[in-house]
Amino acid sequence: MALWRCSSSWLSSVSRSSGGVGGGESKVSPEIAPVDAGEGEEGDEERWSRLLPELLTEIMRRVDASAERWPPRRDVVACACVCRRWRDAAVSVVRPPLECGRITFPSSLKQPGPRDVPMHCFIRRNKKNSTFYLYLSLTQALTDKGKFLLAARRFRNGAHTEYIISYDCDDLFPGSNSYVGKLRSDFLGTKFIMYDSQPPYDGAKPSRSQSSRRFASKQINPNVSGSNYEVGQVSYKFNFLKSRGPRRMQCNIQCPVGQSTASDPSKEKPLSTSSTLSLRNKAPRWHEHLQCWCLNFHGRVTVASVKNFQLVAPASTSDPWGVGDEETVILQFGKIEDDAFTMDYRQPLSAFQAFAICLTSFGTKLACE
């Protein structure tokens, strides 16, 4: 219950400092008879859970409206940690990134990004331990302190390379509770398969191949699923003739159709349908004066690199997301410092899918350059 105590203190501090909930110097506290100290934490939780539903919803609406960006947005998460009723109220009030353009809960990382304006993020790389960190940009600057979202570590598994993706930057192992998914490459590092730890839609079947499982040995904890679900593939085309030009990418990503509008997918029935989103890298143009290949990153990329790319959806009649115009950039990735890269994505990709696609760009691909 330590997290509940912390969250309630955050809620009180918001109302005292900014008037976000009650205004002025008032505090938010349940107007009920005090509980004896002997009842402990269970009594405290019961007091907060007995708030009137209308009052609780209004509290969550005001907290949500007063915390549009991180770090103040952690107050919304703190409120959701008070008890189950507060969590349900927070989930009912907070909208998913597709509608509000904000990331609030960890579940937001597997939901489609904004529809109109891309979500600005950046990736930092640590070459010493082959670790990559994804952050949400907090300002208009290319890099800032950022809000940590995901981490990944590159492992060598026989002739293959794997990236383990986790919510916790200090717990990057397949068997951890923070495990999100993984990325597995072939021997040449030109074909990648993306795996999710959870079914992306209702009726999704786990991959049966031994290489896709989370645990190489016999599973010990029955509460932790040992299966992964294949949700996408990324491939780089060979360049046998060594012709001048950037890498050529092709992505096929499984995206649910008609994504749930709840901020927590567990609150609504999972969708029973999905469709494959096909993406390819946008062809750059040759700049005669600069003598290099160029793409318009709108100031979000400052260093030329073979890793830089923009992904678009080819024009197609089967496009339930309305993005197949070959001009709308779904995902762009580019270098800004030696070990820093920007990552901007929008729907129907999620932060998890976008991060996994960008991870495929790291590493040398001699057969593709």
Coordinates of N, CA, C and O in Angstrom, one line a residue, residues 109-223:
L109 N 1.2 2.4 -24.2 CA 2.3 2.1 -25.1 C 1.9 1.1 -26.1 O 2.7 0.9 -27.1
K110 N 0.8 0.4 -26.0 CA 0.4 -0.6 -26.9 C -0.9 -0.2 -27.7 O -1.5 -1.0 -28.3
Q111 N -1.2 1.1 -27.5 CA -2.4 1.6 -28.2 C -1.9 2.5 -29.3 O -0.8 3.1 -29.3
P112 N -2.7 2.7 -30.4 CA -2.3 3.5 -31.5 C -2.0 5.0 -31.1 O -2.6 5.5 -30.1
G113 N -1.1 5.6 -31.8 CA -0.7 6.9 -31.5 C -1.7 7.9 -32.0 O -2.8 7.5 -32.5
P114 N -1.5 9.2 -31.9 CA -2.4 10.3 -32.3 C -2.8 10.1 -33.8 O -2.0 9.7 -34.6
R115 N -4.0 10.7 -34.1 CA -4.4 10.6 -35.5 C -3.9 11.7 -36.3 O -3.5 11.5 -37.5
D116 N -3.8 12.9 -35.8 CA -3.4 14.0 -36.7 C -2.0 14.5 -36.5 O -1.3 14.8 -37.5
V117 N -1.5 14.6 -35.2 CA -0.2 15.1 -35.0 C 0.7 14.0 -34.4 O 0.2 13.2 -33.5
P118 N 1.9 13.7 -34.9 CA 2.7 12.6 -34.5 C 3.1 12.8 -33.0 O 3.3 13.9 -32.6
M119 N 3.3 11.7 -32.3 CA 3.9 11.7 -31.0 C 5.4 11.8 -31.1 O 6.0 11.0 -31.7
H120 N 6.0 12.8 -30.4 CA 7.4 13.1 -30.5 C 8.1 12.3 -29.4 O 7.8 12.6 -28.2
C121 N 9.0 11.4 -29.7 CA 9.8 10.7 -28.8 C 11.3 10.7 -29.2 O 11.6 11.2 -30.3
F122 N 12.2 10.2 -28.4 CA 13.6 10.0 -28.8 C 14.2 8.8 -28.1 O 13.7 8.4 -27.1
I123 N 15.2 8.3 -28.7 CA 15.9 7.1 -28.3 C 17.3 7.4 -27.9 O 18.0 8.1 -28.7
R124 N 17.8 6.9 -26.8 CA 19.2 7.0 -26.4 C 19.8 5.7 -26.4 O 19.2 4.7 -25.9
R125 N 21.0 5.6 -26.9 CA 21.7 4.3 -27.1 C 22.9 4.3 -26.2 O 23.7 5.2 -26.1
N126 N 23.1 3.1 -25.5 CA 24.3 2.9 -24.7 C 25.1 1.8 -25.4 O 24.7 0.6 -25.3
K127 N 26.2 2.1 -26.0 CA 26.9 1.1 -26.8 C 27.6 0.1 -25.9 O 27.9 -1.0 -26.3
K128 N 28.0 0.5 -24.7 CA 28.7 -0.3 -23.8 C 28.0 -1.6 -23.4 O 28.6 -2.7 -23.4
N129 N 26.7 -1.5 -23.2 CA 25.9 -2.6 -22.8 C 24.8 -3.0 -23.8 O 23.9 -3.7 -23.4
S130 N 24.9 -2.4 -25.0 CA 23.9 -2.6 -26.1 C 22.5 -2.5 -25.6 O 21.6 -3.3 -25.8
T131 N 22.2 -1.3 -24.9 CA 20.9 -1.0 -24.4 C 20.4 0.2 -25.0 O 21.1 1.2 -25.3
F132 N 19.0 0.3 -25.2 CA 18.4 1.4 -25.9 C 17.2 1.8 -25.0 O 16.5 1.0 -24.5
Y133 N 17.0 3.1 -24.9 CA 16.0 3.7 -24.0 C 15.1 4.6 -24.8 O 15.6 5.5 -25.5
L134 N 13.8 4.4 -24.7 CA 12.8 5.3 -25.4 C 12.2 6.2 -24.4 O 11.8 5.9 -23.3
Y135 N 12.2 7.5 -24.8 CA 11.7 8.6 -23.9 C 10.6 9.4 -24.7 O 10.7 9.5 -25.9
L136 N 9.6 9.9 -24.0 CA 8.6 10.8 -24.5 C 9.2 12.2 -24.4 O 9.6 12.6 -23.3
S137 N 9.2 13.0 -25.5 CA 9.7 14.3 -25.4 C 8.7 15.2 -24.6 O 7.5 15.1 -24.8
L138 N 9.3 16.0 -23.8 CA 8.5 16.9 -22.9 C 8.4 18.3 -23.4 O 7.5 19.1 -23.0
T139 N 9.3 18.7 -24.3 CA 9.3 20.0 -24.9 C 9.5 19.9 -26.4 O 9.5 18.9 -27.0
Q140 N 9.6 21.1 -27.1 CA 9.8 21.1 -28.5 C 11.2 20.9 -28.9 O 11.5 20.7 -30.1
A141 N 12.1 20.8 -27.9 CA 13.5 20.5 -28.2 C 13.7 19.1 -28.7 O 12.8 18.2 -28.4
L142 N 14.7 18.8 -29.5 CA 14.9 17.5 -30.0 C 15.2 16.5 -28.9 O 14.8 15.3 -29.0
T143 N 15.9 16.9 -27.8 CA 16.1 16.0 -26.7 C 16.0 16.9 -25.4 O 16.3 18.0 -25.4
D144 N 15.4 16.3 -24.4 CA 15.3 16.9 -23.1 C 15.4 15.8 -22.0 O 15.9 14.7 -22.3
K145 N 15.0 16.1 -20.8 CA 15.0 15.0 -19.8 C 14.1 13.8 -20.2 O 14.5 12.7 -19.9
G146 N 13.0 14.2 -20.7 CA 12.1 13.1 -21.3 C 11.4 12.3 -20.2 O 11.8 12.3 -19.0
K147 N 10.4 11.6 -20.6 CA 9.6 10.7 -19.7 C 10.0 9.3 -20.2 O 9.7 8.9 -21.3
F148 N 10.6 8.5 -19.4 CA 11.0 7.1 -19.8 C 9.7 6.3 -20.1 O 8.7 6.3 -19.4
L149 N 9.8 5.6 -21.2 CA 8.7 4.8 -21.7 C 9.1 3.3 -21.7 O 8.5 2.4 -21.1
L150 N 10.1 2.9 -22.5 CA 10.5 1.6 -22.7 C 12.0 1.4 -22.8 O 12.7 2.4 -23.0
A151 N 12.5 0.2 -22.6 CA 14.0 0.0 -22.7 C 14.1 -1.4 -23.5 O 13.2 -2.2 -23.4
A152 N 15.2 -1.5 -24.1 CA 15.5 -2.7 -24.9 C 17.0 -3.1 -24.8 O 17.8 -2.2 -24.7
R153 N 17.3 -4.3 -24.7 CA 18.7 -4.8 -24.7 C 18.9 -5.8 -25.8 O 18.1 -6.7 -26.0
R154 N 20.1 -5.7 -26.5 CA 20.4 -6.6 -27.5 C 21.2 -7.8 -27.0 O 22.2 -7.6 -26.3
F155 N 20.7 -9.0 -27.3 CA 21.4 -10.2 -26.9 C 21.8 -11.0 -28.2 O 21.1 -11.0 -29.2
R156 N 22.8 -11.8 -28.1 CA 23.2 -12.7 -29.1 C 22.7 -14.1 -28.7 O 23.1 -14.6 -27.7
N157 N 21.9 -14.7 -29.5 CA 21.3 -16.0 -29.2 C 21.7 -16.9 -30.4 O 21.0 -17.1 -31.4
G158 N 22.9 -17.6 -30.3 CA 23.4 -18.4 -31.3 C 23.7 -17.6 -32.5 O 24.5 -16.6 -32.4
A159 N 23.2 -17.9 -33.7 CA 23.4 -17.2 -34.9 C 22.5 -16.0 -35.1 O 22.6 -15.3 -36.1
H160 N 21.6 -15.8 -34.1 CA 20.6 -14.8 -34.2 C 20.8 -13.7 -33.2 O 21.5 -13.9 -32.2
T161 N 20.2 -12.5 -33.5 CA 20.2 -11.4 -32.5 C 18.8 -11.2 -32.0 O 17.8 -11.2 -32.8
E162 N 18.6 -11.0 -30.7 CA 17.3 -10.7 -30.1 C 17.4 -9.4 -29.3 O 18.4 -9.1 -28.7
Y163 N 16.3 -8.6 -29.4 CA 16.1 -7.4 -28.6 C 15.0 -7.7 -27.6 O 13.8 -8.0 -28.0
I164 N 15.3 -7.7 -26.3 CA 14.3 -7.9 -25.3 C 13.8 -6.5 -24.9 O 14.5 -5.6 -24.5
I165 N 12.4 -6.2 -24.9 CA 11.8 -5.0 -24.7 C 11.1 -5.0 -23.3 O 10.3 -6.0 -23.1
S166 N 11.3 -4.0 -22.5 CA 10.7 -4.1 -21.1 C 10.2 -2.7 -20.7 O 10.7 -1.7 -21.2
Y167 N 9.3 -2.7 -19.7 CA 8.9 -1.5 -19.1 C 9.9 -1.0 -18.1 O 9.9 0.2 -17.7
D168 N 10.8 -1.8 -17.6 CA 11.8 -1.5 -16.6 C 13.2 -1.5 -17.2 O 13.6 -2.6 -17.7
C169 N 13.9 -0.4 -17.1 CA 15.2 -0.3 -17.7 C 16.2 -1.2 -16.9 O 17.3 -1.4 -17.4
D170 N 15.9 -1.6 -15.7 CA 16.8 -2.4 -14.9 C 16.4 -3.9 -14.9 O 17.1 -4.7 -14.2
D171 N 15.4 -4.3 -15.7 CA 14.9 -5.7 -15.7 C 14.6 -6.1 -17.1 O 13.5 -6.2 -17.5
L172 N 15.7 -6.3 -17.8 CA 15.6 -6.6 -19.3 C 15.8 -8.1 -19.5 O 16.8 -8.5 -20.2
F173 N 14.9 -8.9 -19.0 CA 15.0 -10.3 -19.2 C 13.6 -10.9 -19.6 O 12.6 -10.4 -19.2
P174 N 13.6 -12.0 -20.4 CA 12.3 -12.5 -20.9 C 11.4 -13.0 -19.8 O 10.2 -12.9 -20.0
G175 N 11.9 -13.4 -18.7 CA 11.0 -14.0 -17.6 C 10.5 -13.0 -16.6 O 9.8 -13.3 -15.7
S176 N 10.8 -11.7 -16.8 CA 10.4 -10.7 -15.8 C 9.0 -10.3 -16.0 O 8.4 -10.4 -17.1
N177 N 8.4 -9.7 -15.0 CA 7.0 -9.2 -15.0 C 7.0 -7.9 -15.9 O 5.9 -7.5 -16.3
S178 N 8.1 -7.3 -16.1 CA 8.1 -6.1 -16.9 C 8.3 -6.3 -18.4 O 8.3 -5.4 -19.2
Y179 N 8.4 -7.6 -18.8 CA 8.6 -8.0 -20.2 C 7.4 -7.5 -21.1 O 6.3 -7.8 -20.7
V180 N 7.7 -6.9 -22.2 CA 6.7 -6.4 -23.1 C 6.7 -7.2 -24.4 O 5.6 -7.5 -24.9
G181 N 7.8 -7.5 -24.9 CA 7.9 -8.3 -26.1 C 9.4 -8.4 -26.6 O 10.3 -8.0 -25.8
K182 N 9.6 -8.9 -27.8 CA 10.9 -9.0 -28.2 C 11.0 -8.9 -29.7 O 10.0 -9.0 -30.4
L183 N 12.2 -8.7 -30.2 CA 12.5 -8.6 -31.7 C 13.6 -9.6 -32.0 O 14.6 -9.7 -31.3
R184 N 13.4 -10.5 -33.0 CA 14.3 -11.5 -33.3 C 14.8 -11.4 -34.8 O 13.9 -11.2 -35.7
S185 N 16.1 -11.4 -35.1 CA 16.6 -11.2 -36.4 C 17.1 -12.5 -37.0 O 17.4 -13.5 -36.2
D186 N 17.3 -12.6 -38.3 CA 18.0 -13.7 -38.9 C 19.5 -13.5 -38.8 O 20.0 -12.6 -38.2
F187 N 20.2 -14.5 -39.4 CA 21.6 -14.5 -39.3 C 22.3 -13.2 -39.9 O 23.2 -12.6 -39.4
L188 N 21.7 -12.7 -41.0 CA 22.3 -11.5 -41.7 C 21.8 -10.2 -41.1 O 22.3 -9.2 -41.5
G189 N 20.8 -10.3 -40.2 CA 20.3 -9.0 -39.7 C 19.4 -8.2 -40.7 O 19.4 -7.0 -40.6
T190 N 18.8 -8.9 -41.6 CA 18.0 -8.3 -42.6 C 16.5 -8.6 -42.5 O 15.7 -7.9 -43.1
K191 N 16.2 -9.6 -41.7 CA 14.8 -9.9 -41.5 C 14.5 -10.0 -40.0 O 15.3 -10.7 -39.3
F192 N 13.5 -9.4 -39.6 CA 13.1 -9.3 -38.1 C 11.7 -9.7 -37.9 O 10.8 -9.4 -38.8
I193 N 11.4 -10.4 -36.8 CA 10.1 -10.8 -36.4 C 9.8 -10.1 -35.1 O 10.6 -10.2 -34.2
M194 N 8.6 -9.5 -35.0 CA 8.3 -8.8 -33.8 C 7.3 -9.6 -33.0 O 6.3 -10.1 -33.5
Y195 N 7.5 -9.8 -31.7 CA 6.6 -10.6 -30.8 C 6.1 -9.7 -29.7 O 6.8 -8.9 -29.1
D196 N 4.8 -9.9 -29.4 CA 4.2 -9.3 -28.3 C 3.9 -10.3 -27.2 O 3.6 -11.4 -27.4
S197 N 4.0 -9.8 -25.9 CA 3.8 -10.8 -24.8 C 2.3 -11.0 -24.5 O 2.0 -12.0 -23.9
Q198 N 1.5 -10.1 -25.1 CA 0.0 -10.3 -24.9 C -0.7 -10.4 -26.2 O -0.2 -9.9 -27.2
P199 N -1.8 -11.1 -26.3 CA -2.5 -11.2 -27.6 C -3.0 -9.8 -28.1 O -3.6 -9.0 -27.3
P200 N -2.7 -9.4 -29.3 CA -3.0 -8.0 -29.7 C -4.5 -7.9 -30.0 O -5.0 -6.7 -30.1
Y201 N -5.2 -8.9 -30.2 CA -6.7 -8.9 -30.4 C -7.3 -10.2 -30.0 O -6.6 -11.2 -29.8
D202 N -8.6 -10.2 -29.9 CA -9.3 -11.4 -29.4 C -9.2 -12.5 -30.5 O -9.4 -12.3 -31.7
G203 N -8.8 -13.7 -30.0 CA -8.6 -14.8 -30.9 C -7.2 -15.0 -31.5 O -7.0 -15.9 -32.2
A204 N -6.3 -14.1 -31.1 CA -4.9 -14.2 -31.6 C -4.3 -15.5 -31.0 O -4.4 -15.8 -29.9
K205 N -3.6 -16.2 -31.9 CA -2.9 -17.5 -31.5 C -1.5 -17.3 -31.2 O -0.8 -16.6 -32.0
P206 N -0.9 -17.8 -30.2 CA 0.5 -17.7 -29.9 C 1.4 -18.4 -30.9 O 0.9 -19.4 -31.5
S207 N 2.6 -17.9 -31.1 CA 3.5 -18.5 -32.1 C 3.9 -19.9 -31.5 O 4.2 -20.0 -30.3
R208 N 4.0 -20.9 -32.3 CA 4.4 -22.2 -31.8 C 5.8 -22.6 -32.0 O 6.3 -23.6 -31.5
S209 N 6.6 -21.7 -32.6 CA 8.0 -22.0 -32.8 C 8.8 -21.9 -31.5 O 8.5 -21.0 -30.7
Q210 N 9.8 -22.7 -31.4 CA 10.5 -22.7 -30.1 C 11.3 -21.4 -30.0 O 11.5 -20.9 -28.8
S211 N 11.7 -20.8 -31.0 CA 12.5 -19.6 -31.0 C 11.7 -18.4 -30.5 O 12.2 -17.4 -30.1
S212 N 10.4 -18.5 -30.6 CA 9.5 -17.4 -30.2 C 9.1 -17.4 -28.8 O 8.6 -16.4 -28.3
R213 N 9.4 -18.5 -28.1 CA 9.0 -18.6 -26.7 C 9.8 -17.7 -25.8 O 11.0 -17.4 -26.1
R214 N 9.2 -17.3 -24.7 CA 10.0 -16.4 -23.7 C 11.0 -17.2 -23.0 O 12.1 -16.6 -22.6
F215 N 10.8 -18.5 -22.7 CA 11.6 -19.3 -21.9 C 12.2 -20.4 -22.7 O 11.5 -21.2 -23.3
A216 N 13.5 -20.5 -22.7 CA 14.2 -21.6 -23.4 C 14.0 -22.9 -22.7 O 13.9 -24.0 -23.3
S217 N 14.0 -22.9 -21.4 CA 13.8 -24.1 -20.6 C 12.4 -24.3 -20.1 O 11.5 -23.5 -20.5
K218 N 12.1 -25.2 -19.3 CA 10.8 -25.5 -18.8 C 10.3 -24.4 -17.9 O 11.0 -23.8 -17.1
Q219 N 9.0 -24.0 -18.2 CA 8.5 -22.9 -17.4 C 8.3 -23.2 -16.0 O 7.9 -24.3 -15.6
I220 N 8.7 -22.2 -15.1 CA 8.6 -22.5 -13.6 C 7.4 -21.8 -13.0 O 6.7 -22.4 -12.3
N221 N 7.1 -20.6 -13.4 CA 6.0 -19.8 -12.8 C 4.8 -20.0 -13.7 O 4.7 -19.5 -14.8
P222 N 3.7 -20.7 -13.2 CA 2.5 -20.9 -14.1 C 1.7 -19.6 -14.3 O 0.9 -19.6 -15.2
N223 N 2.0 -18.6 -13.5 CA 1.2 -17.3 -13.7 C 1.8 -16.5 -14.8 O 1.2 -15.5 -15.2

